[in-house]
Structure formats: C-alpha cells, structure tokens
PDB file of C-alpha atoms in Angstrom:
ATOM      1  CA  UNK X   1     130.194  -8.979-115.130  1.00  0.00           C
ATOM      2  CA  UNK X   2     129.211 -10.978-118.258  1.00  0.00           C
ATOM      3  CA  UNK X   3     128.629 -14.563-118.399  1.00  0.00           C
ATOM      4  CA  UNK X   4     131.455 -17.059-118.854  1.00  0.00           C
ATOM      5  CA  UNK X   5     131.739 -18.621-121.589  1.00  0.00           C
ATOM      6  CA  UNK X   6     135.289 -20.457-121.753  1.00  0.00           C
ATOM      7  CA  UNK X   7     135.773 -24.170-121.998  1.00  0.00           C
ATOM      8  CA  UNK X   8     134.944 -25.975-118.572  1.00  0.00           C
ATOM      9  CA  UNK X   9     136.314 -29.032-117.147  1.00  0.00           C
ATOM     10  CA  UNK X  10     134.492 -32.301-115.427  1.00  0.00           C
ATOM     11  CA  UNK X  11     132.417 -31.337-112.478  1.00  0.00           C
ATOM     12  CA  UNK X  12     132.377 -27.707-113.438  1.00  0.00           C
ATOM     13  CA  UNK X  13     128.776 -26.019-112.891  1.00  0.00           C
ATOM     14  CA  UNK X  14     126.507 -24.199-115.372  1.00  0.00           C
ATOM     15  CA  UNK X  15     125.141 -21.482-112.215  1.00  0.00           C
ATOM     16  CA  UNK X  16     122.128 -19.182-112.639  1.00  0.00           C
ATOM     17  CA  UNK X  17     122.462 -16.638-110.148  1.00  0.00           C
ATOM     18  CA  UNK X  18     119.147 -14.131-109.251  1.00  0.00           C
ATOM     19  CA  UNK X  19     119.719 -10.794-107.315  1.00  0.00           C
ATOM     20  CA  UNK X  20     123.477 -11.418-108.616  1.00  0.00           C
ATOM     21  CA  UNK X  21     124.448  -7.730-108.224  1.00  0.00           C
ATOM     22  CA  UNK X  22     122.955  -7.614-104.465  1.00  0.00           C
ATOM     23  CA  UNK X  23     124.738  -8.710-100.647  1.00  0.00           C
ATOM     24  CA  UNK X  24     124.332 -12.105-101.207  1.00  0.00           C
ATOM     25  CA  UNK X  25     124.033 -12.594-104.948  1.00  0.00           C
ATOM     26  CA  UNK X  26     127.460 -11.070-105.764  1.00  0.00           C
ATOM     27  CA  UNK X  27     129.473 -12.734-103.224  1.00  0.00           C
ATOM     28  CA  UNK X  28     127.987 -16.243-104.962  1.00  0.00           C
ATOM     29  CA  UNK X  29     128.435 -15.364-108.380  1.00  0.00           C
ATOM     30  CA  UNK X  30     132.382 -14.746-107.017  1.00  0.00           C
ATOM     31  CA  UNK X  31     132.949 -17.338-104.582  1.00  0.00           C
ATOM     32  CA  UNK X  32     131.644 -19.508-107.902  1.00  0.00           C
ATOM     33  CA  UNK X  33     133.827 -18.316-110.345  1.00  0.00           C
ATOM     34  CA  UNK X  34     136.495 -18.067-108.486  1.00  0.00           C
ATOM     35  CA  UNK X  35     136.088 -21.787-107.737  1.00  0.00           C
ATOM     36  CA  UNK X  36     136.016 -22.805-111.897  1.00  0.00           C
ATOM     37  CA  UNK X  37     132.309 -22.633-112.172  1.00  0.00           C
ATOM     38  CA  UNK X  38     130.269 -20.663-115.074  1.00  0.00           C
ATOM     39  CA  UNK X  39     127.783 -17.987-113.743  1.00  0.00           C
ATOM     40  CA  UNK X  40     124.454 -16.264-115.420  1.00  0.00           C
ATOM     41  CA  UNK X  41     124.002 -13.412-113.203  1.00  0.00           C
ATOM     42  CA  UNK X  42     119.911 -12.965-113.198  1.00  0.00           C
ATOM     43  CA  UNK X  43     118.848  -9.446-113.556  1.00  0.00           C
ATOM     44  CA  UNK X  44     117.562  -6.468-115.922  1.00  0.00           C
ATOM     45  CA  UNK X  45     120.991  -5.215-116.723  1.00  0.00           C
ATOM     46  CA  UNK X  46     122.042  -9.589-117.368  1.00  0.00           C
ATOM     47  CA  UNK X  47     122.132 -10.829-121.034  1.00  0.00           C
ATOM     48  CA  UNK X  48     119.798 -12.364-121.338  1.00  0.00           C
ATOM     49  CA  UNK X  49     117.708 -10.023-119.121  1.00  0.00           C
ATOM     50  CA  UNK X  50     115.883 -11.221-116.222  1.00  0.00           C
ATOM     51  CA  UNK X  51     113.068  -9.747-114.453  1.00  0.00           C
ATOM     52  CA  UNK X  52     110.865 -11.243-111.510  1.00  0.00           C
ATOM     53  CA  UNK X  53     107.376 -10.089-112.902  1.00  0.00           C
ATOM     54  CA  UNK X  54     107.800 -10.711-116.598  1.00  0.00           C
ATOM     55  CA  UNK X  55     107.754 -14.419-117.164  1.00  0.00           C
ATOM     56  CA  UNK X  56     108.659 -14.202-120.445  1.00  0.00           C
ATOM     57  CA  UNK X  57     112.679 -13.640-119.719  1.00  0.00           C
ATOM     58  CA  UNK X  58     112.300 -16.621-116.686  1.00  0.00           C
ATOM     59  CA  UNK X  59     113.071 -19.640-120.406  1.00  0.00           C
ATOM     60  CA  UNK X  60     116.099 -17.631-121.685  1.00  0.00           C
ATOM     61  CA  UNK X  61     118.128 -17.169-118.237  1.00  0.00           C
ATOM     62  CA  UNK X  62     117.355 -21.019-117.388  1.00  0.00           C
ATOM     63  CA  UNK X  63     118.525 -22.163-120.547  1.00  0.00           C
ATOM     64  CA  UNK X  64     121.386 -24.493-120.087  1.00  0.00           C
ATOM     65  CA  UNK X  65     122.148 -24.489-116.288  1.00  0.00           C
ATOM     66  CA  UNK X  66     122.011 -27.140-113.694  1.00  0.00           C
ATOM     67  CA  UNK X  67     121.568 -25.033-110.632  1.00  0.00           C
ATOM     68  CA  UNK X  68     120.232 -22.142-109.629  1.00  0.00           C
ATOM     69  CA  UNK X  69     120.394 -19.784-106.931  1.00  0.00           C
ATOM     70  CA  UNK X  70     117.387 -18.284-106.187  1.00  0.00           C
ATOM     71  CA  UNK X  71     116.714 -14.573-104.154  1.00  0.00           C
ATOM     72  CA  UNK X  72     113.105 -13.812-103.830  1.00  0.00           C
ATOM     73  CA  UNK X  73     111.579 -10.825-104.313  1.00  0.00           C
ATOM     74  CA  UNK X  74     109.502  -9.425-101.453  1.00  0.00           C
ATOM     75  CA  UNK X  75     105.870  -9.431-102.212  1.00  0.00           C
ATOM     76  CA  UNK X  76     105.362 -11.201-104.544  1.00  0.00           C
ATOM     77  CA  UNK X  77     104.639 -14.949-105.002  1.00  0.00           C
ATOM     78  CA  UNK X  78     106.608 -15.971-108.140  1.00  0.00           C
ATOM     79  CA  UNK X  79     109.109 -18.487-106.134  1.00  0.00           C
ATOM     80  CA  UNK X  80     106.689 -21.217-106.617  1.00  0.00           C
ATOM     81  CA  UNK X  81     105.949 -20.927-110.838  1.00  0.00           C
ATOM     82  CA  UNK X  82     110.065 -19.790-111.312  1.00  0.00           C
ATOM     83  CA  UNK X  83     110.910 -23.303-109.662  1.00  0.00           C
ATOM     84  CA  UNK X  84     108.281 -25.211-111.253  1.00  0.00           C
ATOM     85  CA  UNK X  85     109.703 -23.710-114.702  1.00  0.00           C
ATOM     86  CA  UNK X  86     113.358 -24.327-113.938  1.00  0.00           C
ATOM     87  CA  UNK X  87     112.284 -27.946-113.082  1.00  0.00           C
ATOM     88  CA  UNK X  88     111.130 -28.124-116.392  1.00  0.00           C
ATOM     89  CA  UNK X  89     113.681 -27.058-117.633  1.00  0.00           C
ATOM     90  CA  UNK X  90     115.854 -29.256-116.520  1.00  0.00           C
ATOM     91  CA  UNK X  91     117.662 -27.769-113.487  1.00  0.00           C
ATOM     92  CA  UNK X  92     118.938 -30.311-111.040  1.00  0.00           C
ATOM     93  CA  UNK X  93     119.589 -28.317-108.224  1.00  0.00           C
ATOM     94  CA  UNK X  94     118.308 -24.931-106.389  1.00  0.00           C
ATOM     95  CA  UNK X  95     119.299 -23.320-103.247  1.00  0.00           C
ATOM     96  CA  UNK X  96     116.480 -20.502-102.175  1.00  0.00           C
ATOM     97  CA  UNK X  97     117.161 -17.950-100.270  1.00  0.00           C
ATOM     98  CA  UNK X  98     114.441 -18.005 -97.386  1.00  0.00           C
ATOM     99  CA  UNK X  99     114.294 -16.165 -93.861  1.00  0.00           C
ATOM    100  CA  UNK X 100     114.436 -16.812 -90.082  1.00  0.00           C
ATOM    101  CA  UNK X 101     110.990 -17.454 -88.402  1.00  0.00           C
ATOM    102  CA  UNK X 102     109.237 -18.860 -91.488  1.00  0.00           C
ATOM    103  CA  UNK X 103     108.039 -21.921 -89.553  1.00  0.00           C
ATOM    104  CA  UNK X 104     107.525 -19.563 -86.215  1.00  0.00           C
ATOM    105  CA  UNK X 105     103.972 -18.510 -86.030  1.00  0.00           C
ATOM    106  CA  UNK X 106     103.610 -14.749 -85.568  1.00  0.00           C
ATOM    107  CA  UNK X 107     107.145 -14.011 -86.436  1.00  0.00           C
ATOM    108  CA  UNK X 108     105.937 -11.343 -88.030  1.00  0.00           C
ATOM    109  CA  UNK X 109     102.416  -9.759 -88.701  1.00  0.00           C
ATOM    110  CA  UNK X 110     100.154 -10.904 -91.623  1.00  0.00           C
ATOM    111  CA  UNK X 111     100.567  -9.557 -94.742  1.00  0.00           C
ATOM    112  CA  UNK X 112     104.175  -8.631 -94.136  1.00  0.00           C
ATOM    113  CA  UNK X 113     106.108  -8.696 -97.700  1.00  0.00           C
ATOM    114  CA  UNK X 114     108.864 -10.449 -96.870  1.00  0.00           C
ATOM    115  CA  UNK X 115     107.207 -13.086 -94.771  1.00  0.00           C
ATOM    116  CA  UNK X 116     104.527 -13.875 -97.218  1.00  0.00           C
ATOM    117  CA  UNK X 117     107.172 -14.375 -99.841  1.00  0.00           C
ATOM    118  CA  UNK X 118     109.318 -16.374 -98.353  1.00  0.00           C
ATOM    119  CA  UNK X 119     106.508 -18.727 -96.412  1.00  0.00           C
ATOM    120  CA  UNK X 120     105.595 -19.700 -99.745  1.00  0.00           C
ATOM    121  CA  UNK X 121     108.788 -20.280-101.381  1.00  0.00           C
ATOM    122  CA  UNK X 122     110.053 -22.170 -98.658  1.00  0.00           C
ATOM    123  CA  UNK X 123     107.010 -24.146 -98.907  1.00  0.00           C
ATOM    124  CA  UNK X 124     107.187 -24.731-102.406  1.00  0.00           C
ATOM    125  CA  UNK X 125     110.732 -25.680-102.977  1.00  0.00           C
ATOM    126  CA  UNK X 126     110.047 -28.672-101.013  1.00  0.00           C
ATOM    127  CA  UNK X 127     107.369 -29.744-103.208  1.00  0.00           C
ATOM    128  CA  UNK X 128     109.739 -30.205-106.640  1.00  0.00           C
ATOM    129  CA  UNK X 129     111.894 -32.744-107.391  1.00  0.00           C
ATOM    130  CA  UNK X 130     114.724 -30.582-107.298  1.00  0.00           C
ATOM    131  CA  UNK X 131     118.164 -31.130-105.190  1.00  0.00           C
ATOM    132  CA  UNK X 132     116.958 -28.382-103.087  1.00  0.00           C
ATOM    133  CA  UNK X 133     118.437 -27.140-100.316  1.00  0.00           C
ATOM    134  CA  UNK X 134     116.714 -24.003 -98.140  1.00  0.00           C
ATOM    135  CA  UNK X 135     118.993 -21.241 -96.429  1.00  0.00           C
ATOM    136  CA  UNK X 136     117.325 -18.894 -94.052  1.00  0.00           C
ATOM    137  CA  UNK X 137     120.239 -16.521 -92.161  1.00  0.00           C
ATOM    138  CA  UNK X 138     118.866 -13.569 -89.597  1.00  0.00           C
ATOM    139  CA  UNK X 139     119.617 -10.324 -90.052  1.00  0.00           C
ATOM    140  CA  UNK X 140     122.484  -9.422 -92.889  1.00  0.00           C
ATOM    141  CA  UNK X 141     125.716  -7.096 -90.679  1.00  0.00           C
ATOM    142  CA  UNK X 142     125.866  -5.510 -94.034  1.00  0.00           C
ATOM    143  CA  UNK X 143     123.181  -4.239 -93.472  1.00  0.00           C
ATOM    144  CA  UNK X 144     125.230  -1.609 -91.368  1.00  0.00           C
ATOM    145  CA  UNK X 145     127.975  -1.443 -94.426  1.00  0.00           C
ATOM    146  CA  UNK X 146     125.938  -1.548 -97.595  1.00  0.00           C
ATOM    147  CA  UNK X 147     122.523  -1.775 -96.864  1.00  0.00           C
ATOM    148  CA  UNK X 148     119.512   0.227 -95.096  1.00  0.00           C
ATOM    149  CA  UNK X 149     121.494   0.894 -92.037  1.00  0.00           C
ATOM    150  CA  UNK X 150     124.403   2.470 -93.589  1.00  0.00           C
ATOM    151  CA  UNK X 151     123.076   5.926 -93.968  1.00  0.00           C
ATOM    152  CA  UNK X 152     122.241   6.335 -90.457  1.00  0.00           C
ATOM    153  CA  UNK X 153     125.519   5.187 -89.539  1.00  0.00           C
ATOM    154  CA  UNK X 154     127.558   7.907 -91.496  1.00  0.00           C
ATOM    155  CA  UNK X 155     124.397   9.970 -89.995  1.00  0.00           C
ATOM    156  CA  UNK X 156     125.872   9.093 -86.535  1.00  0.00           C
ATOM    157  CA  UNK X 157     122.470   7.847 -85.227  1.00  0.00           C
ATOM    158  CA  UNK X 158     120.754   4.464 -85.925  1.00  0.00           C
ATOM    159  CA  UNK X 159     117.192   5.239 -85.121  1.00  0.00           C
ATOM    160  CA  UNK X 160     114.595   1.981 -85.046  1.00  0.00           C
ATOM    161  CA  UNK X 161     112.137   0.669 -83.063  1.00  0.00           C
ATOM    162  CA  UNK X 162     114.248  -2.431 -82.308  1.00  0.00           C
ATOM    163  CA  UNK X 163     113.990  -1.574 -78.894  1.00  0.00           C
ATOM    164  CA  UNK X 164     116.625  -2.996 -76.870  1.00  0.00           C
ATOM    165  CA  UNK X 165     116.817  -6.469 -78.435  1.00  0.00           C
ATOM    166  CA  UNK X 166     119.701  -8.540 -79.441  1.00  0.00           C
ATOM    167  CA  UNK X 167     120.230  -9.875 -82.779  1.00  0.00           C
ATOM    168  CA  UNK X 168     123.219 -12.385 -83.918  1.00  0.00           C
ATOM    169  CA  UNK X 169     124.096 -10.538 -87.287  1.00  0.00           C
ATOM    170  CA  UNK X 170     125.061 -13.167 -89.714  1.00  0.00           C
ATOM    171  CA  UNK X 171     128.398 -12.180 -91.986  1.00  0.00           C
ATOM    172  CA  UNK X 172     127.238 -12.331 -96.185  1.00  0.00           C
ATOM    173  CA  UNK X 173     130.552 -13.851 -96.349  1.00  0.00           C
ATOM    174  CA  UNK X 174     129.252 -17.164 -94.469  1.00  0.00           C
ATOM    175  CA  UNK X 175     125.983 -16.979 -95.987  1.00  0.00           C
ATOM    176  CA  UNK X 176     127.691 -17.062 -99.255  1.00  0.00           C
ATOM    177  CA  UNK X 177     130.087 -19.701 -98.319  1.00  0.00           C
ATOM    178  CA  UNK X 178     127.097 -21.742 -97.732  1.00  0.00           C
ATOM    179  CA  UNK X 179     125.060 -20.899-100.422  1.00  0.00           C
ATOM    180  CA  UNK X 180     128.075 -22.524-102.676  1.00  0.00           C
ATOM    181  CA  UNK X 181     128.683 -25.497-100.496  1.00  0.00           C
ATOM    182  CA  UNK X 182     125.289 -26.545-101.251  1.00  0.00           C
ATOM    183  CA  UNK X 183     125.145 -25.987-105.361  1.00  0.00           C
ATOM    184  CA  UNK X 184     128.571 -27.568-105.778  1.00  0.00           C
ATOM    185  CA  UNK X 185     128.832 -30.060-103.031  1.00  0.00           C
ATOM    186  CA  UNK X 186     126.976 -32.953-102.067  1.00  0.00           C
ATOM    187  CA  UNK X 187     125.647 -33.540 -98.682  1.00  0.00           C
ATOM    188  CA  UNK X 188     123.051 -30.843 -98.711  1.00  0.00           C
ATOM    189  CA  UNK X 189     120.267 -31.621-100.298  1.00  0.00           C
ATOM    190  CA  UNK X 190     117.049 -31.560 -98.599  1.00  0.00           C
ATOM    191  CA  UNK X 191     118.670 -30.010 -95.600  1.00  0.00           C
ATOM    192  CA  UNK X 192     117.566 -26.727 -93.916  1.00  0.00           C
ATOM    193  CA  UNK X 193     120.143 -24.257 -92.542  1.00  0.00           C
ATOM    194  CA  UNK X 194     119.411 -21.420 -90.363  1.00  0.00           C
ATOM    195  CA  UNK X 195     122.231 -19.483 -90.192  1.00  0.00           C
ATOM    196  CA  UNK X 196     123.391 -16.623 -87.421  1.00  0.00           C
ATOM    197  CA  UNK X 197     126.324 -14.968 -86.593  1.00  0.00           C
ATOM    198  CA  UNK X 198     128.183 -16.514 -82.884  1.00  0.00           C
ATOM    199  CA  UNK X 199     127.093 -14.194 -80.609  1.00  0.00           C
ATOM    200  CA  UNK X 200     124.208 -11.948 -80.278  1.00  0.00           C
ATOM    201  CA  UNK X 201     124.314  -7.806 -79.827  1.00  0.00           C
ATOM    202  CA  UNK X 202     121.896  -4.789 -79.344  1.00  0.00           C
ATOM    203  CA  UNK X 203     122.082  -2.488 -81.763  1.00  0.00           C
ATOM    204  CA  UNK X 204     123.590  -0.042 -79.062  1.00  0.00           C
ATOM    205  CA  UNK X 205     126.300  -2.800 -79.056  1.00  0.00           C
ATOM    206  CA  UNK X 206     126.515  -2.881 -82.637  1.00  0.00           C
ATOM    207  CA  UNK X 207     126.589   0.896 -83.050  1.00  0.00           C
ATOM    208  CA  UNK X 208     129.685   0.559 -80.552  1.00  0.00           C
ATOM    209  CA  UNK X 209     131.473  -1.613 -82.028  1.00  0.00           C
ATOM    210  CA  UNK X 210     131.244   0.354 -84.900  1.00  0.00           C
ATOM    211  CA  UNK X 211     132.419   3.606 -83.415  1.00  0.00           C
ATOM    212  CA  UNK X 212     135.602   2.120 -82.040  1.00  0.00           C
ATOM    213  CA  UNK X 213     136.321   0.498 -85.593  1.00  0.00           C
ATOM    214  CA  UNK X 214     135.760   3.463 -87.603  1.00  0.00           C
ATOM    215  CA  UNK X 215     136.455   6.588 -85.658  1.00  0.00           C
ATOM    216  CA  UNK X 216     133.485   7.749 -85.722  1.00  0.00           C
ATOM    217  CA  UNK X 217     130.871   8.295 -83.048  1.00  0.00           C
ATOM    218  CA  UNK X 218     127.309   6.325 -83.741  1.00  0.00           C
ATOM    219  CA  UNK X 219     125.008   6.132 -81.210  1.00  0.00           C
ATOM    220  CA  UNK X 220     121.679   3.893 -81.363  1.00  0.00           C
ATOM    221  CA  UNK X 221     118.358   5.523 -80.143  1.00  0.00           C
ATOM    222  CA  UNK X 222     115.147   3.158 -79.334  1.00  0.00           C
ATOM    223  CA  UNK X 223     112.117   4.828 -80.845  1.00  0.00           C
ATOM    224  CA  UNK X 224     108.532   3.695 -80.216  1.00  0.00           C
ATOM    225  CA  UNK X 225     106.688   1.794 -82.893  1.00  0.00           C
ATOM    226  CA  UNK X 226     104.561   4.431 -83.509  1.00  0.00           C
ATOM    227  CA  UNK X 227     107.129   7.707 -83.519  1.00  0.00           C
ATOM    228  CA  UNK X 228     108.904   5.507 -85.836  1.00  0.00           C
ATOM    229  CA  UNK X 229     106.479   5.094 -88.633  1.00  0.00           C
ATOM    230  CA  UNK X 230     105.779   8.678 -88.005  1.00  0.00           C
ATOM    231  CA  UNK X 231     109.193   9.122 -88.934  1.00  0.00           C
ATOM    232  CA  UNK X 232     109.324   6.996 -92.094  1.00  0.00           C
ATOM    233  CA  UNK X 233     106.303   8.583 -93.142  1.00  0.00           C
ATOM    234  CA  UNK X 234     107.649  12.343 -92.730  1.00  0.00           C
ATOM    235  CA  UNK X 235     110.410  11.730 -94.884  1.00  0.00           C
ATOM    236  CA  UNK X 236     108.517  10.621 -97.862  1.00  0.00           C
ATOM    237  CA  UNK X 237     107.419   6.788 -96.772  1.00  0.00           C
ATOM    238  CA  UNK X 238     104.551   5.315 -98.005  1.00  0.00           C
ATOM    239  CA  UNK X 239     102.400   4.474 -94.993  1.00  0.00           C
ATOM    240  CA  UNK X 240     102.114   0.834 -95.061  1.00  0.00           C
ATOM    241  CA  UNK X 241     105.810   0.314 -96.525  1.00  0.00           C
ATOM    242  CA  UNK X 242     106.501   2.128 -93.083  1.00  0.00           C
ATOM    243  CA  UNK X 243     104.715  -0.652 -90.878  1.00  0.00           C
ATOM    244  CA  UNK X 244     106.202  -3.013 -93.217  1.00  0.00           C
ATOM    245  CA  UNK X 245     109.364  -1.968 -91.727  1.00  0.00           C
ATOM    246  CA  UNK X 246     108.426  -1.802 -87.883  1.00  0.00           C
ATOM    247  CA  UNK X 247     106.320  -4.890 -88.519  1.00  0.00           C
ATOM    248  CA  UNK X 248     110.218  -6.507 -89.595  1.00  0.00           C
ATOM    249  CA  UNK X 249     111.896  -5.036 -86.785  1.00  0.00           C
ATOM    250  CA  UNK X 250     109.223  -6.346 -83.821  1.00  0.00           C
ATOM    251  CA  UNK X 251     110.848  -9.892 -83.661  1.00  0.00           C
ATOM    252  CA  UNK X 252     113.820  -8.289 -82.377  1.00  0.00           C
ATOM    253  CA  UNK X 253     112.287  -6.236 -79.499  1.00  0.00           C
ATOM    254  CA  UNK X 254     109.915  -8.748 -78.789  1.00  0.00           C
ATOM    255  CA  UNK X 255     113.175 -11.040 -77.412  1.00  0.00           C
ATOM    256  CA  UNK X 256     112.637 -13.450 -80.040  1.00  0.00           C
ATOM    257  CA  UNK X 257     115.145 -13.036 -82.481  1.00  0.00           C
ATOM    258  CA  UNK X 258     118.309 -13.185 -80.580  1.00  0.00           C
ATOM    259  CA  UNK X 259     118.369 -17.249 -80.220  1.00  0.00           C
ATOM    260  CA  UNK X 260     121.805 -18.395 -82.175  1.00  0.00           C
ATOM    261  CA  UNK X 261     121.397 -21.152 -85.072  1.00  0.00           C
ATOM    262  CA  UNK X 262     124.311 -23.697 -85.916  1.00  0.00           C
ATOM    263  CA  UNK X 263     123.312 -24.051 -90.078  1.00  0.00           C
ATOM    264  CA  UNK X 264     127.536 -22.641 -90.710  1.00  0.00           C
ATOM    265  CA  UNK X 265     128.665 -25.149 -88.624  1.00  0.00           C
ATOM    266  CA  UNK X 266     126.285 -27.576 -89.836  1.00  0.00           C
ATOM    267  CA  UNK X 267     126.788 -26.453 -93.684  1.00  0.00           C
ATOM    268  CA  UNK X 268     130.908 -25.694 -93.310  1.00  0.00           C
ATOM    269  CA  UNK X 269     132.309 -27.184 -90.291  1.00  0.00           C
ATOM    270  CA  UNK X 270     133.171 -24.089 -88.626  1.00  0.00           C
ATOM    271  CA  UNK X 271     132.134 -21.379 -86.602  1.00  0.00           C
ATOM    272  CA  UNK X 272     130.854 -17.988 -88.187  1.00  0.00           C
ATOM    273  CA  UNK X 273     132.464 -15.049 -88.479  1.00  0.00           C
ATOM    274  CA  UNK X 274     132.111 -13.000 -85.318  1.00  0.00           C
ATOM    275  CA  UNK X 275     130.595  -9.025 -85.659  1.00  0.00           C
ATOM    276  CA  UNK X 276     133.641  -7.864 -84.504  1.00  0.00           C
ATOM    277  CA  UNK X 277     135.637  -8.944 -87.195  1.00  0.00           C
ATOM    278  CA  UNK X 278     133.096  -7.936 -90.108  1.00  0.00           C
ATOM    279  CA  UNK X 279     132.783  -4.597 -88.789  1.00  0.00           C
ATOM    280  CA  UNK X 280     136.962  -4.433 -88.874  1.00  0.00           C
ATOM    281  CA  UNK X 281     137.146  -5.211 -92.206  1.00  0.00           C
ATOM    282  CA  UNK X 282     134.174  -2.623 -93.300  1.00  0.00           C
ATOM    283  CA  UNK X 283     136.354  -0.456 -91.686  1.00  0.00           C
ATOM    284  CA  UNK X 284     139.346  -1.044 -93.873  1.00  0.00           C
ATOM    285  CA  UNK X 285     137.212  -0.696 -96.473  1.00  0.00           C
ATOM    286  CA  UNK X 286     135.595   2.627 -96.026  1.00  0.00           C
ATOM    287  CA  UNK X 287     132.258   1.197 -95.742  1.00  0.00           C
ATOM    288  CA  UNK X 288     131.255   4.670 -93.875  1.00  0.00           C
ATOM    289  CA  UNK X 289     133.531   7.005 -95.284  1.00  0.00           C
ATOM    290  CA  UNK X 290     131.976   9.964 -97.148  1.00  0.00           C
ATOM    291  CA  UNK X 291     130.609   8.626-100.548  1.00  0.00           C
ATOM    292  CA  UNK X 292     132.156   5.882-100.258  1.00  0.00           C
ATOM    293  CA  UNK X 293     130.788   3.060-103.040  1.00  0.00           C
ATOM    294  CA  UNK X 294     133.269   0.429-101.848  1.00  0.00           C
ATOM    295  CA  UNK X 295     131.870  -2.821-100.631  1.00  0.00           C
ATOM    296  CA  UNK X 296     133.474  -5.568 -98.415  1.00  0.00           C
ATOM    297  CA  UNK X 297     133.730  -8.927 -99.667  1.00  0.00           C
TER     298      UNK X 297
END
C-alpha cells in the first residue's frame, strides 16, 4: 500500500514501518492506519525504497517521521548504525523488534543469525536517546498459517527436532497490538516486554489442535538433531543454514522455552490470545487450504 499522504490532525504520527509487508510489519502498518496515523512501509518494493544493506536508501525512508518500527534482519548487524542514523535524524521514538532469550546465556549456540542480530540491537537501542521501547515475543503461531511451518502442515506432517517441548505461541495480532501501544502511547518507554501466548503446547498439541480446526489430519514427528539437518540438507539446504535452524529449535527441546511471559498484560491490560482461538480463525480463513494466499489478521 502506498504512503499516506492526506492532511493529519493533532497527535497523529508520521510511522516508518521496516519488514512492513511481513507477520508483524503488516499488521502495524494496519492497526496504525486504521487508528489515523501516516505509515512509510520500509522495503524494496516502498517509495522511497528501502533496503537493509544499502545505506544509502536508510536518509530518504527516515525523512520526516517521528517513530519508527524497526524488524531486524537476521545476520547482519545494521540495527545499531540504522538507529544511530534515525536519531540523527530526528526520530523521537523506536520500538525494535528483538527475541526471547537475548539476555539468557546459551539460548542458542554462537554464531546463530538471529541471536547475534538481535543481541546487538537490543543492546544498542538502549544506548540512544531515543523513546525506545524493546519487544521480544517467542515463537510467532503464524508460523503454522503463513510462515515456515505452513507447508508441512498442508503436507500433513510437521517434522523438527523440537523434540517433545512446549512452546507458548504468541498470536501476531497481540504482538502487533503492542508494537502500536508503544509508538502511539505513552507509558512505554524504556520498558521491556516479553511477550507469549497463555498457555504452553507441544507441537503434537499444536498439530492437534490444528487437525480438529481444519479437517485435516497433521501429525507432528520428533526427529533427531542430526536426521534433521540431514533432511534440510537433502532437499537443497545449505549446510550451516540447516544447523542454523536446529540450532533455533534446541531451546524448545531443551525445556527452556516453554516458561510464559506477562509483556501483553503488562503492555495492554489483558490476557493474550489463546492458540486455540488463532488456529480457529486461520481456519476460517483457509490458511491451509490448497494454494491458498489468504492471511489472517
């Protein structure tokens, strides 16, 4: 969608939104709008065009907006100079989009992508003298509708190496809801919130729940560590994005990623949405229908 560009009233907020097309970025740029704020979605396809690794589009997209929502990219370690220019620019207040276990020690392994990225950002963030306010949710459930797990769903099997741990998926919709809270709102700055969904599941659970919503049967098999970069790596994965990816998934059979966190409650004053309720909706919406494009909101 293109920028707005209408006349705004008092209070109304000029938004820069990265990774606006993604789970998380879209549902902001929305709840925003809808709400009477102007958005700048952040991306190669925006106007102006954003990209992560070529500094030179980071001036235009900052240009005249007060806050920014900023979605990392994994691997790299550009949070740090894009805040330090959007300070400078004259943004007032950023909201970065961080991850559970940064401040847990072996979380995950060194070197891991994600982890590196968002250790970083988190850290740096803190350093500006930015209205900042740090969001770090667990594992997205979209990730079953609209993300890596969807395939495997329609497949009928969700393969990992997740063992038999429980996560607490967190709904996008609260992790949006929160997002916005804290770049129109006050109240939030300097504050931290981890966010999780009420209740914790196994992906066997999960892959239940899912069955009995949609019709049709899932099942979720626990595969070994080892068979399942194997796996990744037979169907075209580069070997070390493949322990990447188990690396990601060992919190959860380790046992330490099923703990819930109280950041919606904190943030919003009620309870997140339960699994059960996302996965009804995904439903409706065809989420793992043949070729089905459409996206919950």
């Amino acid at each position: 969608m293109a920028e707005q560009t209408a006349e705004t009233t008092p209070g109304t907020r000029h938004v820069l939104v990265l990774g606006g097309t993604g789970t998380n970025g879209r549902r902001v740029a929305a709840r925003l709008r809808a709400l009477g704020h102007t958005v700048r979605i952040g991306s190669r396809s925006g106007s102006p065009r954003f990209e992560w690794t070529d500094r030179a589009t980071w001036g235009p997209v900052l240009d005249g907006v007060d806050g920014v929502f900023v979605v990392p990219v994994d691997g790299e370690r550009l949070t740090r100079p894009f805040l330090a220019r959007a300070e400078a620019a004259g943004v007032a207040r950023a909201v970065l989009l961080s991850g559970r276990g940064v401040d847990v020690p072996g979380y995950m392994g060194d070197g891991n992508p994600s982890g590196v990225t968002h250790i970083d950002g988190d850290a740096a963030i803190r350093e500006t003298g930015l209205e900042w306010t740090v969001v770090r949710p667990g594992w997205f459930a979209q990730n079953f509708s609209e993300g890596f797990f969807r395939d495997a769903v329609r497949s009928g099997e969700l393969r990992l190496s997740a063992g038999d741990g429980a996560v607490p998926f967190v709904d996008a919709a609260d992790i949006a809801d929160v997002v916005v809270a804290a770049l129109t709102e006050e109240g939030h700055r300097g504050r931290t919130y981890e966010l999780s969904g009420p209740r914790a599941l196994t992906f066997a659970e999960a892959a239940a729940e899912i069955s009995a919503a949609s019709g049709r049967p899932v099942r979720y098999t626990a595969v070994a560590p080892a068979e399942f970069r194997a796996e990744l790596v037979a169907d075209g994965w580069p070997a070390e994005d493949a322990r990447w990816y188990d690396d990601t998934l060992s919190p959860i059979r380790r046992g330490v990623d099923a703990h819930l966190s109280d950041g919606v409650q904190e943030a919003l004053g009620r309870e997140p949405r339960d699994f059960t309720a996302f996965v009804a909706d995904a439903a409706k919406a065809g989420a793992w229908e043949p070729d089905s494009g459409r996206q919950e909101g």
